[in-house]
Coordinates of N, CA, C and O in Angstrom, one line a residue:
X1 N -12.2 -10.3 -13.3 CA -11.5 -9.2 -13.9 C -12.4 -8.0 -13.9 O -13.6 -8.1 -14.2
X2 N -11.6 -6.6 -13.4 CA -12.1 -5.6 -13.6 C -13.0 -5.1 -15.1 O -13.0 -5.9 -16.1
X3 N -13.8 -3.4 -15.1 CA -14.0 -3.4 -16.3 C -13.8 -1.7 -16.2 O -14.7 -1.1 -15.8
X4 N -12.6 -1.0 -16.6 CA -12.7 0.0 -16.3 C -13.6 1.0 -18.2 O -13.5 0.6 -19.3
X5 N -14.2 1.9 -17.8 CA -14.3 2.9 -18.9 C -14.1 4.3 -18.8 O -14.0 4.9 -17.7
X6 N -14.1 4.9 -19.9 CA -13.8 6.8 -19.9 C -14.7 7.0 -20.8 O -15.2 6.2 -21.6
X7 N -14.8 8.7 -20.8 CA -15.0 9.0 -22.1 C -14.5 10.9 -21.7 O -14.9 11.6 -20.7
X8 N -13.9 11.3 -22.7 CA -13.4 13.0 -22.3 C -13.9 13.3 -23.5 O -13.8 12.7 -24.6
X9 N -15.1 15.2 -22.8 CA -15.3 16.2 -23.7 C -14.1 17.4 -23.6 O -13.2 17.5 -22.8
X10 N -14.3 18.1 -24.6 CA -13.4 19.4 -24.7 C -14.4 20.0 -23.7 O -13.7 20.7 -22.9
X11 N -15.4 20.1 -23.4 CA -16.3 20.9 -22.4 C -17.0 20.0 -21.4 O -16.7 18.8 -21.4
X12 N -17.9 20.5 -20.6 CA -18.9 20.0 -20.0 C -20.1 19.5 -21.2 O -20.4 20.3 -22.1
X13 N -20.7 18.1 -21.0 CA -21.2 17.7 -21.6 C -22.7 17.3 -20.2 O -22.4 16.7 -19.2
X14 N -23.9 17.7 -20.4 CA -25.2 17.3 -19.6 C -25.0 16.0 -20.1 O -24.9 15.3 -19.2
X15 N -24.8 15.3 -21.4 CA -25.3 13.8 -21.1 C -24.0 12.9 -20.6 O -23.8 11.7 -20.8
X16 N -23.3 13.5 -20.1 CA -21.7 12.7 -19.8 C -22.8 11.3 -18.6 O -22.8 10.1 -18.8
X17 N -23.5 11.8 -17.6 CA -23.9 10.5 -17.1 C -24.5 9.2 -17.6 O -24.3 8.1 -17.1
X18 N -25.5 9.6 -19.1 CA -26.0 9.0 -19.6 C -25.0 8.0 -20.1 O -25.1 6.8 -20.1
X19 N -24.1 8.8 -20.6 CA -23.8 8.0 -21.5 C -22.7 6.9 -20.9 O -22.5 5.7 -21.3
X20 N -22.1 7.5 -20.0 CA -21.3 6.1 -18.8 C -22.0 5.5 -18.5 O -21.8 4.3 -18.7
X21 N -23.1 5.7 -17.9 CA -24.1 4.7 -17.1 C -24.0 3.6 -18.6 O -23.5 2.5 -18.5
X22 N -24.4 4.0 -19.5 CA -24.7 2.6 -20.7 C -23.2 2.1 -21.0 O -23.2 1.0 -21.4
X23 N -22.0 2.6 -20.8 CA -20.8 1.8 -21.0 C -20.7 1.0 -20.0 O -20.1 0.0 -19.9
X24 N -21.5 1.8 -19.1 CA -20.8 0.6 -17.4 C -22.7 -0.6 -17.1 O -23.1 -1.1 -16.1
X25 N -23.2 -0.7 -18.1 CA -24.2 -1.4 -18.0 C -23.2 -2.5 -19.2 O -23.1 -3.7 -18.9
X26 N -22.7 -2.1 -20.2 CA -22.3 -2.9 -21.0 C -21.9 -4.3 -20.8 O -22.0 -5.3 -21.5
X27 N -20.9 -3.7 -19.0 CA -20.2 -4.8 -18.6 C -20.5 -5.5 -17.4 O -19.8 -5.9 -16.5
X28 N -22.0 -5.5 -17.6 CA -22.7 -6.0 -16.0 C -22.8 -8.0 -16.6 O -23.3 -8.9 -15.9
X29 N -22.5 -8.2 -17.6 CA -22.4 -9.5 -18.2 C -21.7 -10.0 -17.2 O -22.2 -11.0 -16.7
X30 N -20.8 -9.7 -16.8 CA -19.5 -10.7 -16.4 C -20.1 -10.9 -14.7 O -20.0 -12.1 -14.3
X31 N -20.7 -10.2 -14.0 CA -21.4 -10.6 -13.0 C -20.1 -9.6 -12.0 O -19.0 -10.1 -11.6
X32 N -20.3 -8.5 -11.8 CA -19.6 -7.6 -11.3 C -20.4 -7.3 -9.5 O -21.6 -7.1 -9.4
X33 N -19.3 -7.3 -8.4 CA -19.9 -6.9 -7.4 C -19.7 -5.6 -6.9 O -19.7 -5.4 -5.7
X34 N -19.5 -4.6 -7.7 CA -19.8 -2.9 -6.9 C -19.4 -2.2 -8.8 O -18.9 -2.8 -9.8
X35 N -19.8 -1.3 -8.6 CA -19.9 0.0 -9.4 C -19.8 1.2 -9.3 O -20.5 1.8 -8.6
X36 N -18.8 1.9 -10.1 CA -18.9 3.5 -9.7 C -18.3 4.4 -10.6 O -17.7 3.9 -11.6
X37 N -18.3 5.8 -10.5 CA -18.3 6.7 -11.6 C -17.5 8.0 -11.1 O -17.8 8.6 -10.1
X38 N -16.8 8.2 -11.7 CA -16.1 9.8 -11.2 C -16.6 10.8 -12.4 O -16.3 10.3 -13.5
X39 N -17.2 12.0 -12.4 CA -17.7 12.7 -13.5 C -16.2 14.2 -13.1 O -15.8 14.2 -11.9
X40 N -15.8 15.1 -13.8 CA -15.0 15.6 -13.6 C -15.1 17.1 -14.2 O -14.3 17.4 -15.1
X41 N -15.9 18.2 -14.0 CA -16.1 19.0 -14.7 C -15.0 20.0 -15.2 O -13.9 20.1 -14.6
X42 N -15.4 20.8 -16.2 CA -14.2 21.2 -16.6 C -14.1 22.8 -15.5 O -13.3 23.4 -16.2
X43 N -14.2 23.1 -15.0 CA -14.2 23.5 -13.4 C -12.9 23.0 -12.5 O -12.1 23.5 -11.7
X44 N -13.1 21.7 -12.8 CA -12.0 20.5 -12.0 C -12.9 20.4 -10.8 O -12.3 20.6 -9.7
X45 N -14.2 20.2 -10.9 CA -14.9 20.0 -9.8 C -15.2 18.5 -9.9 O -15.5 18.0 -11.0
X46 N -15.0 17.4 -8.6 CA -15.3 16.4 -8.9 C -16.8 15.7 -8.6 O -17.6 16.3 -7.8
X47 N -17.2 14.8 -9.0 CA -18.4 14.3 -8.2 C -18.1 11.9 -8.0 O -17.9 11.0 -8.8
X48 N -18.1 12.0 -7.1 CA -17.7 10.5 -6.6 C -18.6 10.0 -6.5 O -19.4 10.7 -5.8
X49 N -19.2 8.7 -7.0 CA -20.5 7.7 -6.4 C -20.0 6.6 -6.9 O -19.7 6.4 -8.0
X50 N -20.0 5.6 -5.3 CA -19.9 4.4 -6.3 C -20.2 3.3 -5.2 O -20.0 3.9 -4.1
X51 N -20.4 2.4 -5.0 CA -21.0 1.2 -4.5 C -21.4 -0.2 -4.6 O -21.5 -0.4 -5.8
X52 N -21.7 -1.4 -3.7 CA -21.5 -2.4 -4.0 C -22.8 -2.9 -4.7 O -23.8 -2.8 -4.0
X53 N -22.9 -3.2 -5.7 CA -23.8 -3.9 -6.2 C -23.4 -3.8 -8.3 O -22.5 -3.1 -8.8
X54 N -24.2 -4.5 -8.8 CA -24.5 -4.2 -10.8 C -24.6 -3.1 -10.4 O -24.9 -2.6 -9.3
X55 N -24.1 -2.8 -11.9 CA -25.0 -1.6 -12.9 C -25.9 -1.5 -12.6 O -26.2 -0.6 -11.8
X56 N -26.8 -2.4 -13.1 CA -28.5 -2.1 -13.2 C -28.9 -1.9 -11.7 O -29.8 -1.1 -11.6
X57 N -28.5 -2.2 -10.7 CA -28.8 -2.0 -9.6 C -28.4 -0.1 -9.2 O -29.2 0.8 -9.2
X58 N -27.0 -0.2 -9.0 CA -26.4 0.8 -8.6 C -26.5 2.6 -9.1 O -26.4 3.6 -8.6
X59 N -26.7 2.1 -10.8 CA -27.0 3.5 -11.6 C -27.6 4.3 -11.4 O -27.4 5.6 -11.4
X60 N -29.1 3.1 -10.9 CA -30.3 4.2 -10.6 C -30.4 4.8 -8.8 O -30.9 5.7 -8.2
X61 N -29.8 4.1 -8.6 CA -29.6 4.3 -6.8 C -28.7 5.7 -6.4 O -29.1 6.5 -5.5
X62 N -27.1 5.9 -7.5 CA -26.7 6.8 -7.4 C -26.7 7.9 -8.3 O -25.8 8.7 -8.6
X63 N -28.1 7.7 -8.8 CA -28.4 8.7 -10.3 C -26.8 9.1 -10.8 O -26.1 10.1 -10.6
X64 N -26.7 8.0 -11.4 CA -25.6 8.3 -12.4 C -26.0 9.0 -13.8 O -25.4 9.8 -14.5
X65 N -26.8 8.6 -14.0 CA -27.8 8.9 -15.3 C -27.8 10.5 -15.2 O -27.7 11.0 -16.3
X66 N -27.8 11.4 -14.4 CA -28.0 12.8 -13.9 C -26.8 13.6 -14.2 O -26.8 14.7 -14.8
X67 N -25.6 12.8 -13.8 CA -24.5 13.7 -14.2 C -24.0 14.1 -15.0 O -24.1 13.5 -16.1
X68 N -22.9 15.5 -15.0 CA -23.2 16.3 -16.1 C -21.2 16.2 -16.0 O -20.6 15.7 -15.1
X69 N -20.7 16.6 -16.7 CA -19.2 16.8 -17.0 C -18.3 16.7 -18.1 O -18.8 16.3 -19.1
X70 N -17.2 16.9 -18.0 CA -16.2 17.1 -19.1 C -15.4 15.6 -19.1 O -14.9 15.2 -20.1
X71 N -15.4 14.7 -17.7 CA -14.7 13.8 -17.9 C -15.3 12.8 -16.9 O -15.9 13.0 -15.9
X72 N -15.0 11.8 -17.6 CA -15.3 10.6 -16.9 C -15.0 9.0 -16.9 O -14.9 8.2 -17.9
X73 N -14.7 8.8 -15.5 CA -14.6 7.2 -15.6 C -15.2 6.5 -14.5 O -15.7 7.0 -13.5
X74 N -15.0 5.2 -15.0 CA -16.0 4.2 -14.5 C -15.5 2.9 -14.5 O -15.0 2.2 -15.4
X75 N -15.8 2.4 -12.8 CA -15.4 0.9 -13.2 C -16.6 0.1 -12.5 O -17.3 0.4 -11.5
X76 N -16.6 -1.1 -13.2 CA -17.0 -2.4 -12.5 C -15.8 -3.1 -12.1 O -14.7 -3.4 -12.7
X77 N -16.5 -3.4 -10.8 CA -15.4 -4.2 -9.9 C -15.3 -6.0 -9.8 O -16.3 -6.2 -9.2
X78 N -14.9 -6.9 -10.0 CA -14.5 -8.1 -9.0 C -13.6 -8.2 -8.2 O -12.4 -8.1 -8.4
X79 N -14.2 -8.3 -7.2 CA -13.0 -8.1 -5.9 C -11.7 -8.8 -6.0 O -12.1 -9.9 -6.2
X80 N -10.3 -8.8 -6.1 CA -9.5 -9.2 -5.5 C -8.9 -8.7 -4.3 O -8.9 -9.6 -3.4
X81 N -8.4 -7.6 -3.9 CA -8.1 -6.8 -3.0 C -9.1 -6.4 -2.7 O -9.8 -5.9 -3.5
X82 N -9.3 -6.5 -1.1 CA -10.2 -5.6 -0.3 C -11.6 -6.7 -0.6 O -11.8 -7.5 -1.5
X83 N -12.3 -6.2 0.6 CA -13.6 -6.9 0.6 C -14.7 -5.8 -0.7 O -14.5 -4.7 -1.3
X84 N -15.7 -7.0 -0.6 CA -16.5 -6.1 -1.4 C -17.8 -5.2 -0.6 O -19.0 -5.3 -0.3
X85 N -16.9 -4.2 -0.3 CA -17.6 -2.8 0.3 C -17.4 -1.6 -0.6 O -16.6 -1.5 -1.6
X86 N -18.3 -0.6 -0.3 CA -18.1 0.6 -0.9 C -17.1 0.8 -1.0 O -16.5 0.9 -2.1
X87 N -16.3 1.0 0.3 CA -15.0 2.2 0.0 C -14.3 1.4 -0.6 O -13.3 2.0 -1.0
X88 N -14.2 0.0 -0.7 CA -13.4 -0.8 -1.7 C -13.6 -0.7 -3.1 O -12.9 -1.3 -3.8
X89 N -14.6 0.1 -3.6 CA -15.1 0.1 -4.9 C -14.3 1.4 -5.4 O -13.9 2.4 -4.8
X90 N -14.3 0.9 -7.0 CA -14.0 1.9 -7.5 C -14.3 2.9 -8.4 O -15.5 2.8 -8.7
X91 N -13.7 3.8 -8.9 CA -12.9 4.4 -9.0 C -12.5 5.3 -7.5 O -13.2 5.7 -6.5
X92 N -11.1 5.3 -8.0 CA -10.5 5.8 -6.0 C -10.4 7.6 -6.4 O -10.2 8.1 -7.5
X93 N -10.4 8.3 -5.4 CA -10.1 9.8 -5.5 C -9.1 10.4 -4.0 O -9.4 10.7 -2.8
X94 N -7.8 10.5 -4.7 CA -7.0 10.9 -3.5 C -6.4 12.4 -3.9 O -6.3 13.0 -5.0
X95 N -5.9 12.8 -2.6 CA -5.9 14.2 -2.0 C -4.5 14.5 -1.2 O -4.3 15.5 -0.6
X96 N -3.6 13.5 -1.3 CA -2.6 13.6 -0.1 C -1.9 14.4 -0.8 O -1.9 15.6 -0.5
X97 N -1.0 13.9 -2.3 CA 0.1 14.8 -2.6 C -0.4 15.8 -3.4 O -0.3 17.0 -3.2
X98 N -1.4 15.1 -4.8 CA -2.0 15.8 -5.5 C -3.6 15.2 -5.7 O -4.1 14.2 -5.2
X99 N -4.1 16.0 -6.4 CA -5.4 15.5 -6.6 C -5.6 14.6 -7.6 O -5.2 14.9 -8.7
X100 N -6.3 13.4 -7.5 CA -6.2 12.1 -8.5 C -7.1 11.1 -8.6 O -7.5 10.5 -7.6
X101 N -7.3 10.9 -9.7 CA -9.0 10.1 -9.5 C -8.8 8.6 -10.2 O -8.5 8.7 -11.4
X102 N -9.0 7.6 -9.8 CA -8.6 6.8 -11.0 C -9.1 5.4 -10.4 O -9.5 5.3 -9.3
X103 N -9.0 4.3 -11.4 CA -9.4 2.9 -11.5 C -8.4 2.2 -12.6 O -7.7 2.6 -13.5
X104 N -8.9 0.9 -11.9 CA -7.6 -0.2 -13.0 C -8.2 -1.1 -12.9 O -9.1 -1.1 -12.1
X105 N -7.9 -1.9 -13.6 CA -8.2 -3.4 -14.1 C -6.8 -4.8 -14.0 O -6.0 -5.3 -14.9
X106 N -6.9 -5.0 -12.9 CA -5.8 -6.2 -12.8 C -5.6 -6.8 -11.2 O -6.3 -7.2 -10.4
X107 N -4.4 -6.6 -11.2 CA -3.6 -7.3 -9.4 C -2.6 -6.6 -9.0 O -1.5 -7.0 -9.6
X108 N -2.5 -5.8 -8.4 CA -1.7 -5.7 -7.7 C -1.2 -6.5 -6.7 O -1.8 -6.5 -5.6
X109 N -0.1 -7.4 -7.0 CA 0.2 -8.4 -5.9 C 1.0 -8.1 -4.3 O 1.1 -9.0 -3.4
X110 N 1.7 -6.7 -4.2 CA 2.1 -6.3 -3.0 C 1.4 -5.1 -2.6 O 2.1 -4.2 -2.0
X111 N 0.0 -5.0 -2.8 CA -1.1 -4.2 -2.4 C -1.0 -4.1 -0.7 O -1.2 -2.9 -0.4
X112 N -0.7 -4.9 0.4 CA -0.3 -4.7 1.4 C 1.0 -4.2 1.9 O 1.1 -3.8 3.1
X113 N 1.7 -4.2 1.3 CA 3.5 -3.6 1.1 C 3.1 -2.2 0.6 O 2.8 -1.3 1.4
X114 N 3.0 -2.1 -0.1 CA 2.2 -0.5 -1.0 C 1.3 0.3 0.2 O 1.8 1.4 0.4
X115 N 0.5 -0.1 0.8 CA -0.1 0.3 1.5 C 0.1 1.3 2.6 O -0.2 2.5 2.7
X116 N 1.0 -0.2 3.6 CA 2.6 0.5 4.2 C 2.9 1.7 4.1 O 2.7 2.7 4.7
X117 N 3.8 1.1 2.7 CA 4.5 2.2 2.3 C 4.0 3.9 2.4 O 4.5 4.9 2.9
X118 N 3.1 3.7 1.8 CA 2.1 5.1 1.4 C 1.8 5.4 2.5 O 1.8 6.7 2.5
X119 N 1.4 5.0 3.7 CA 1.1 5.5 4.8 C 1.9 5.9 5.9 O 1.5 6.7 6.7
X120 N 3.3 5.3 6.0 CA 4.5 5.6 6.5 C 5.2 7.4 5.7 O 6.0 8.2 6.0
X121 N 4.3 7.3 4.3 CA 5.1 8.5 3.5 C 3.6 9.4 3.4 O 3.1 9.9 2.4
X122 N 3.2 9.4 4.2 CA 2.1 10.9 4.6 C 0.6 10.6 3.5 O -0.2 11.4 3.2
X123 N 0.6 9.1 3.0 CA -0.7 9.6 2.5 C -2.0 8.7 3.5 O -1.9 7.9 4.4
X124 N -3.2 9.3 3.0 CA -4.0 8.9 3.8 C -5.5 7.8 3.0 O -6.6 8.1 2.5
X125 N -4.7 6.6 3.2 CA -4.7 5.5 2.5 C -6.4 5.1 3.2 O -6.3 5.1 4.4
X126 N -7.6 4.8 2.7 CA -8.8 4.3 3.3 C -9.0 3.1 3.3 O -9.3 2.5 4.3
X127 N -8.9 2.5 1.7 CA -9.5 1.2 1.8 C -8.2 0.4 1.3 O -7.1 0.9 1.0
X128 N -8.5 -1.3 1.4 CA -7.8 -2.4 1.4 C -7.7 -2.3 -0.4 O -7.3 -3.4 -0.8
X129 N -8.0 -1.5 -1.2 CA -8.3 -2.0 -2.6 C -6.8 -1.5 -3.1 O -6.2 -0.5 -2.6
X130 N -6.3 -2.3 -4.1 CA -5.2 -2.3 -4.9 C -5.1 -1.3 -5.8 O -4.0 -0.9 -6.2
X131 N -6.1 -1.0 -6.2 CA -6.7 0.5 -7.0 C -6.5 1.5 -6.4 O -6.1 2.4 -7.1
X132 N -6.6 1.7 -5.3 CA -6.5 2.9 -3.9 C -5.0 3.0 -4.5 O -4.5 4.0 -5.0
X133 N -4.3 1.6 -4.1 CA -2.6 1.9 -4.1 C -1.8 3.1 -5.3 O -1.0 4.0 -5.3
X134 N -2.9 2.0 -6.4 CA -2.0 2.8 -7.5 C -2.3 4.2 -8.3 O -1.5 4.7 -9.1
X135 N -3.6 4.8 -7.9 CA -4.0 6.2 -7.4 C -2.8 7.1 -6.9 O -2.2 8.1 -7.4
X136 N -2.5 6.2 -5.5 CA -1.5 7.3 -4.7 C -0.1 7.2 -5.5 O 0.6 8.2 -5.7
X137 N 0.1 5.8 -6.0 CA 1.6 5.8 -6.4 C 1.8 6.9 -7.5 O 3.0 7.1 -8.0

């Protein structure tokens, strides 16, 4: 099982990375294979890092600790959908209809049907992950 987290300022906050990095260390217990962080400034400027490995591994690798913003989320991943690669990791950030950044925690069980679908209807779908789907939906 997934471990998704957030946390929203009314502004830009300098320790917004700090302080995800320690929610998304919280859940490196469960034995998680990728990690990642969307920070969201109040700008609406985004910043995406995220990749296969822990917390403890991945934080320092994509100085999560550094980032600064108004919003943020974070997940640790166990793979169901999609292999455990980067662009399978999440949090997903799509661009086709509107702009949207997001992660979940569960199954999507017609993640290949969804898929399809969304790419037959103009979006531009990258990875195999179930999280990807429900971003676009």
């Amino acid at each position: 099982m997934c471990g998704v987290v957030s946390i929203v300022y009314g502004s830009d906050n300098p320790r917004l990375g700090h302080e995800g990095s320690q929610l998304l260390r919280r859940l490196e217990y469960r034995g998680y294979d990728s990690t990642g962080g969307a920070f969201i400034r109040a700008d609406g400027s985004l910043v995406l890092r995220k990749k296969v490995g822990a917390p403890s591994k991945v934080i320092p690798e994509l100085d999560l600790e550094a980032q600064s913003g108004r919003k943020f989320i974070g997940q640790v991943r166990w793979a169901t959908y999609g292999a455990v690669t980067d662009v399978n990791a999440q949090p997903h950030s799509v661009r086709c209809k509107e702009a949207l950044v997001g992660a979940h925690n569960g199954n999507i069980s017609n993640t290949d049907t969804l898929k399809e679908f969304l790419r037959e209807n103009g979006h531009r779908v990258v990875s195999d992950n179930d999280g990807e789907m429900l971003v676009h939906v």
